[in-house]
Amino acid sequence: MNIAVSACLLGEPCRYDGASKPHEGVLALRSHHTLVPICPEVAGGLPIPHPPCEIVVGSEPLHVVDANGIDRTAAFLEGARKTLETVQATNCRTAILKAKSPSCGTGRVYDGTFTGTLVDGFGVAARLLQENGIRVLDENQVDSL
Ligand code: SF4
């Protein structure tokens, strides 16, 4: 089947710091599935590298800031929207997304204080995919496929 995957898990150096996070278990899925790389932050127009960003948890409406305090909400929303378009256009019903990311995190994200504090929540793109019926997992849940 077609599975959308955070591009950094496939070894693409698209993280905010210019690094990648290749994951053996995710890469192994290539033998039986078609993996569709996605990176919401690149899709949203953020350059690589860029300062780390966090969702300011508890704020309504959604508010995403970078470590310099600059509002990056629009880029995250645009990246999520484009990612959903890609996922739907490629008929992916499942997405494997990088844990804890403000775009891709599923279930736990940093709280917006840049102190390394994790709280319950979803990244902006992960939430939009889930709201549109896509099954979202992180790289630690590959075995449940
Ligand atoms: Fe990886 Fe998602 Fe961050 Fe892109 S936005 S680098 S795919 S965690």
CSV table of C-alpha atoms and ligand atoms in Angstrom, one decimal:
chain,number,residue,atom,x,y,z
A,1,MET,CA,0.0,0.0,0.0
A,2,ASN,CA,1.0,3.6,-0.2
A,3,ILE,CA,2.2,5.1,3.1
A,4,ALA,CA,3.0,8.7,3.7
A,5,VAL,CA,6.2,9.1,5.7
A,6,SER,CA,8.0,12.0,7.3
A,7,ALA,CA,10.9,12.6,4.9
A,8,CYS,CA,13.4,13.0,7.7
A,9,LEU,CA,12.7,9.3,8.7
A,10,LEU,CA,13.7,8.3,5.2
A,11,GLY,CA,17.1,10.1,5.5
A,12,GLU,CA,16.3,13.4,3.9
A,13,PRO,CA,18.1,16.2,5.7
A,14,CYS,CA,15.0,18.4,6.0
A,15,ARG,CA,14.9,18.9,9.8
A,16,TYR,CA,15.0,22.4,11.2
A,17,ASP,CA,18.7,21.9,12.0
A,18,GLY,CA,19.6,20.5,8.6
A,19,ALA,CA,19.8,16.9,9.9
A,20,SER,CA,17.9,13.8,9.1
A,21,LYS,CA,16.5,11.0,11.3
A,22,PRO,CA,16.7,7.8,9.2
A,23,HIS,CA,14.8,5.0,11.0
A,24,GLU,CA,15.7,1.4,10.1
A,25,GLY,CA,12.2,0.0,10.8
A,26,VAL,CA,10.6,2.6,8.6
A,27,LEU,CA,13.1,2.2,5.8
A,28,ALA,CA,12.5,-1.5,5.8
A,29,LEU,CA,8.9,-0.9,4.8
A,30,ARG,CA,10.1,-0.1,1.3
A,31,SER,CA,10.3,-3.8,0.5
A,32,HIS,CA,6.5,-4.2,0.7
A,33,HIS,CA,5.0,-0.7,0.4
A,34,THR,CA,5.3,2.4,-1.6
A,35,LEU,CA,6.6,5.2,0.7
A,36,VAL,CA,5.6,8.7,-0.1
A,37,PRO,CA,7.9,11.3,1.5
A,38,ILE,CA,6.3,14.3,3.0
A,39,CYS,CA,7.8,17.3,5.0
A,40,PRO,CA,5.2,19.8,6.1
A,41,GLU,CA,7.7,22.4,7.2
A,42,VAL,CA,9.4,22.4,3.8
A,43,ALA,CA,6.0,22.4,2.1
A,44,GLY,CA,5.0,25.4,4.2
A,45,GLY,CA,8.0,27.4,2.9
A,46,LEU,CA,10.3,27.2,6.0
A,47,PRO,CA,14.0,27.3,5.0
A,48,ILE,CA,16.5,24.7,6.1
A,49,PRO,CA,17.9,25.3,8.6
A,50,HIS,CA,15.5,27.4,10.6
A,51,PRO,CA,15.2,28.0,14.4
A,52,PRO,CA,13.3,25.3,16.2
A,53,CYS,CA,9.6,25.9,16.5
A,54,GLU,CA,7.0,24.8,19.1
A,55,ILE,CA,3.3,25.0,19.4
A,56,VAL,CA,2.2,27.3,22.2
A,57,VAL,CA,0.0,24.7,23.9
A,58,GLY,CA,-3.2,25.9,25.2
A,59,SER,CA,-3.4,29.0,23.1
A,60,GLU,CA,-6.5,29.5,20.9
A,61,PRO,CA,-6.4,29.9,18.0
A,62,LEU,CA,-3.3,27.8,17.1
A,63,HIS,CA,-0.1,29.6,17.7
A,64,VAL,CA,3.4,28.4,16.6
A,65,VAL,CA,6.5,30.3,17.4
A,66,ASP,CA,10.2,29.9,16.7
A,67,ALA,CA,12.9,30.1,19.4
A,68,ASN,CA,13.3,33.8,18.6
A,69,GLY,CA,9.6,34.4,19.3
A,70,ILE,CA,8.6,34.9,15.7
A,71,ASP,CA,5.1,33.8,14.8
A,72,ARG,CA,5.4,30.8,12.3
A,73,THR,CA,1.7,29.8,12.5
A,74,ALA,CA,1.0,30.6,8.8
A,75,ALA,CA,3.8,28.5,7.5
A,76,PHE,CA,2.7,25.5,9.7
A,77,LEU,CA,-0.9,25.8,8.5
A,78,GLU,CA,0.1,26.1,4.9
A,79,GLY,CA,2.5,23.1,5.2
A,80,ALA,CA,-0.2,21.0,6.8
A,81,ARG,CA,-2.7,21.9,4.1
A,82,LYS,CA,-0.2,21.0,1.3
A,83,THR,CA,0.7,17.8,3.1
A,84,LEU,CA,-2.9,16.7,3.3
A,85,GLU,CA,-3.2,17.4,-0.5
A,86,THR,CA,-0.2,15.2,-1.2
A,87,VAL,CA,-1.4,12.4,1.0
A,88,GLN,CA,-4.9,12.4,-0.5
A,89,ALA,CA,-3.5,12.7,-4.1
A,90,THR,CA,-1.3,9.7,-3.6
A,91,ASN,CA,-4.1,7.6,-2.0
A,92,CYS,CA,-2.3,7.1,1.3
A,93,ARG,CA,-4.6,6.0,4.1
A,94,THR,CA,-1.7,5.7,6.7
A,95,ALA,CA,1.0,8.1,7.6
A,96,ILE,CA,4.1,7.4,9.7
A,97,LEU,CA,5.2,10.7,11.2
A,98,LYS,CA,8.2,11.8,13.2
A,99,ALA,CA,7.5,11.8,16.9
A,100,LYS,CA,7.4,15.0,19.0
A,101,SER,CA,7.7,17.4,16.0
A,102,PRO,CA,5.4,20.5,16.0
A,103,SER,CA,4.3,19.4,12.5
A,104,CYS,CA,4.5,15.7,12.6
A,105,GLY,CA,4.1,14.7,16.3
A,106,THR,CA,1.4,12.3,17.2
A,107,GLY,CA,0.2,12.3,20.8
A,108,ARG,CA,3.1,14.2,22.4
A,109,VAL,CA,4.6,17.6,21.5
A,110,TYR,CA,6.7,20.2,23.1
A,111,ASP,CA,4.7,22.8,25.0
A,112,GLY,CA,5.9,26.0,23.5
A,113,THR,CA,8.3,27.0,26.3
A,114,PHE,CA,11.5,25.7,24.6
A,115,THR,CA,12.4,23.9,27.9
A,116,GLY,CA,12.1,20.4,26.5
A,117,THR,CA,8.7,19.9,28.2
A,118,LEU,CA,6.5,17.4,26.4
A,119,VAL,CA,2.7,17.5,26.8
A,120,ASP,CA,-0.2,15.6,25.1
A,121,GLY,CA,-1.0,17.0,21.7
A,122,PHE,CA,-0.5,16.6,18.0
A,123,GLY,CA,1.7,18.4,15.4
A,124,VAL,CA,-0.2,20.7,13.1
A,125,ALA,CA,0.0,18.4,10.0
A,126,ALA,CA,-0.5,15.3,12.0
A,127,ARG,CA,-3.7,16.7,13.5
A,128,LEU,CA,-5.0,17.7,10.0
A,129,LEU,CA,-4.3,14.3,8.6
A,130,GLN,CA,-6.0,12.6,11.4
A,131,GLU,CA,-9.1,14.9,11.2
A,132,ASN,CA,-9.3,13.8,7.6
A,133,GLY,CA,-9.4,10.1,8.3
A,134,ILE,CA,-5.7,9.3,7.8
A,135,ARG,CA,-4.3,6.8,10.3
A,136,VAL,CA,-1.3,8.5,11.9
A,137,LEU,CA,1.5,6.6,13.6
A,138,ASP,CA,4.9,7.5,14.7
A,139,GLU,CA,8.2,5.7,13.9
A,140,ASN,CA,7.9,3.7,17.2
A,141,GLN,CA,4.6,2.2,16.1
A,142,VAL,CA,5.7,0.7,12.8
A,143,ASP,CA,5.3,-2.8,14.1
A,144,SER,CA,1.5,-2.2,14.5
A,145,LEU,CA,1.1,-1.9,10.7
B,1,SF4,FE1,10.6,15.6,9.6
B,1,SF4,FE2,8.1,16.5,9.8
B,1,SF4,FE3,10.1,18.0,10.7
B,1,SF4,FE4,9.8,17.6,8.1
B,1,SF4,S1,8.4,18.7,9.4
B,1,SF4,S2,11.7,17.5,9.2
B,1,SF4,S3,9.1,15.5,8.0
B,1,SF4,S4,9.5,16.0,11.5
